[in-house]
Short mmCIF file of C-alpha atoms in Angstrom, two decimals:
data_model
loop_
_atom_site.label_atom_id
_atom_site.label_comp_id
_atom_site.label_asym_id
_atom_site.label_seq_id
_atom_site.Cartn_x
_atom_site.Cartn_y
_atom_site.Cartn_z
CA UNK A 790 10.38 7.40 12.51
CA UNK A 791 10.27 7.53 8.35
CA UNK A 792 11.58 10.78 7.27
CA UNK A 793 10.01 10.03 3.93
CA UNK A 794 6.23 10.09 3.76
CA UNK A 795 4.59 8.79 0.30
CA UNK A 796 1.16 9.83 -0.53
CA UNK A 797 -0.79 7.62 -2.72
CA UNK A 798 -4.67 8.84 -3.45
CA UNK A 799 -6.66 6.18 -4.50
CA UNK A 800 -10.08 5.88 -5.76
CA UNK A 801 -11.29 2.47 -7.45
CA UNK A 802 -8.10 1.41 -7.92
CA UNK A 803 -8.77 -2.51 -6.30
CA UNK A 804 -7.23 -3.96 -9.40
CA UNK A 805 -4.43 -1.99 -10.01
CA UNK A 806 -2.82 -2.08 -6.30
CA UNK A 807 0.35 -3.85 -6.35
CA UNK A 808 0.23 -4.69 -2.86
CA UNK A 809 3.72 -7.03 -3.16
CA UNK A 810 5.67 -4.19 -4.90
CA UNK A 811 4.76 -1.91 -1.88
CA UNK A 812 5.79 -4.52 0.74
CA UNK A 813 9.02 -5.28 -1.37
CA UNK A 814 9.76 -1.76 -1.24
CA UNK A 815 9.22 -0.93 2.46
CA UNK A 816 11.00 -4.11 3.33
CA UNK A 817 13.80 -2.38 1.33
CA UNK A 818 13.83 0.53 2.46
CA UNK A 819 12.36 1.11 6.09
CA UNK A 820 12.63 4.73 5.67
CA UNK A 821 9.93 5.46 3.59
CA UNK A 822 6.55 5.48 4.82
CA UNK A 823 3.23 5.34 2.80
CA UNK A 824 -0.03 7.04 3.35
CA UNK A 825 -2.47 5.51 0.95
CA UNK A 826 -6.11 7.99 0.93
CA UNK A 827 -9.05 6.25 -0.35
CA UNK A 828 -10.90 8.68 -2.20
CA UNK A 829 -14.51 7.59 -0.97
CA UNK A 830 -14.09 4.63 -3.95
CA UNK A 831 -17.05 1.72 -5.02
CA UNK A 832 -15.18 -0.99 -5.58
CA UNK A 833 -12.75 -3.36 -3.52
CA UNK A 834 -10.33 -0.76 -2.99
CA UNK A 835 -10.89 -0.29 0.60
CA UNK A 836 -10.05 -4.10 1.72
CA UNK A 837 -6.97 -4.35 -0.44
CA UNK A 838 -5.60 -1.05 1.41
CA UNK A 839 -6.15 -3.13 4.50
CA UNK A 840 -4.67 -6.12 3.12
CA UNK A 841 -1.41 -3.71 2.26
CA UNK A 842 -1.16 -2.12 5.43
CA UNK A 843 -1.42 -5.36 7.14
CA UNK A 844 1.57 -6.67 5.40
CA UNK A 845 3.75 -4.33 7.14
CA UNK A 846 2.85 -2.47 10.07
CA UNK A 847 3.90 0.52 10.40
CA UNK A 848 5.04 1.06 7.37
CA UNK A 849 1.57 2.14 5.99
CA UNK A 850 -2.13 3.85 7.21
CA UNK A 851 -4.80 3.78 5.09
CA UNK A 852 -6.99 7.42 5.48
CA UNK A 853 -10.85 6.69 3.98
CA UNK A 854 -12.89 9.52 2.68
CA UNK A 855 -16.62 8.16 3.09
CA UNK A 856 -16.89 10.24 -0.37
CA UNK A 857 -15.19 11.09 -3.35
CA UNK A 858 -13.69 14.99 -3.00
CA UNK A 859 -10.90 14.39 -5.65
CA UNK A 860 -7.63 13.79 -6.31
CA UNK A 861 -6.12 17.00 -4.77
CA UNK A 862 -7.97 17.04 -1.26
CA UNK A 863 -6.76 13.46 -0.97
CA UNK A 864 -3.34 14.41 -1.57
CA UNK A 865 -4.02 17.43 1.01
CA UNK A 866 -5.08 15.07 3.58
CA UNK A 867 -2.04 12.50 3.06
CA UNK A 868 0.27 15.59 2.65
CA UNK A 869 -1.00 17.18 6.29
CA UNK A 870 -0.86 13.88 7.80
CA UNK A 871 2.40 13.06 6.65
CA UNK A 872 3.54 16.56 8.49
CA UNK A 873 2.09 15.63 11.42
CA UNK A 874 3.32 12.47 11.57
CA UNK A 875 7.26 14.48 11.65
CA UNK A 876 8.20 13.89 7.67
CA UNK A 877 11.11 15.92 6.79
CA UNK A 878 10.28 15.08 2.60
CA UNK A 879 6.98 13.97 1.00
CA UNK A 880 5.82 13.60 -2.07
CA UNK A 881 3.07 11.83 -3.58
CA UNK A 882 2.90 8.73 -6.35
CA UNK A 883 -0.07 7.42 -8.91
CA UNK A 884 -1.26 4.08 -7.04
CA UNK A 885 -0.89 2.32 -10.74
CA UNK A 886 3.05 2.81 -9.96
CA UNK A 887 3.52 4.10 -13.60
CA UNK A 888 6.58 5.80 -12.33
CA UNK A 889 8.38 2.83 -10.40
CA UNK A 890 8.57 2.62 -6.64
CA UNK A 891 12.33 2.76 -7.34
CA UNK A 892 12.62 6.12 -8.05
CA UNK A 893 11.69 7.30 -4.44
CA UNK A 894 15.33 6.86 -3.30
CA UNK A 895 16.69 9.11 -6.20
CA UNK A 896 14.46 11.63 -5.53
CA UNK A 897 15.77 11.39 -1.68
CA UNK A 898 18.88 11.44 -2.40
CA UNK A 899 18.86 14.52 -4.69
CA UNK A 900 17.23 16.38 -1.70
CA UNK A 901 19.71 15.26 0.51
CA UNK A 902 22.40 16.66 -2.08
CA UNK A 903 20.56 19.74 -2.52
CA UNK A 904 18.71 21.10 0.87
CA UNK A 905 17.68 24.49 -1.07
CA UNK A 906 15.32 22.17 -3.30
CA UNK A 907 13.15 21.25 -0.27
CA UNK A 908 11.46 24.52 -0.44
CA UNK A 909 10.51 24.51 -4.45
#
């Protein structure tokens, strides 16, 4: 089971998924899990989500919202399902990765260092 759960909310973002950086990562660091919540978007978004979760079972799930609520009630919906799927930390990341995937670890370990930070 991850102990780290990643939310990414995602609406219309077909072109900007990086589907080989998230694979790379997981493969890296079988840890972390990601929980990628399509925002009820138009375009392609949808299939690549399926193409990324495909490239490493169990390592993602794809939540679709049949209509666009937002950015926060998609990160509600990753954040309870990441609880209920036993996550001790999660967090959640922009799907354009304009902070790198490689920060997740620091952010872990910091946690780890500092237990009486998991409740801020």
């Amino acid at each position: 089971m991850s102990r780290t759960w990643i939310v990414i909310p995602c609406y219309n973002e077909a072109n900007r998924l990086r589907g080989d950086e998230f694979s790379r990562f997981v493969s890296e660091h079988p840890d972390v899990h990601f929980v990628f919540v399509d925002d009820g978007s138009t375009d392609a978004t949808s299939s690549r989500l399926a193409e990324i979760a495909m490239s490493s079972p169990g390592s993602f799930d794809v939540i679709s919202q049949s209509s666009n609520r937002g950015k926060a009630e998609a990160v509600r919906r990753g954040i309870n399902q990441a609880f209920d799927g036993g996550a001790t930390y999660v967090g959640y990341w922009d799907a354009d990765l304009a902070t790198p995937l490689a920060e997740i670890p620091r952010f872990v370990e910091t946690l780890d260092a500092h237990p009486d930070l998991e409740m801020l």
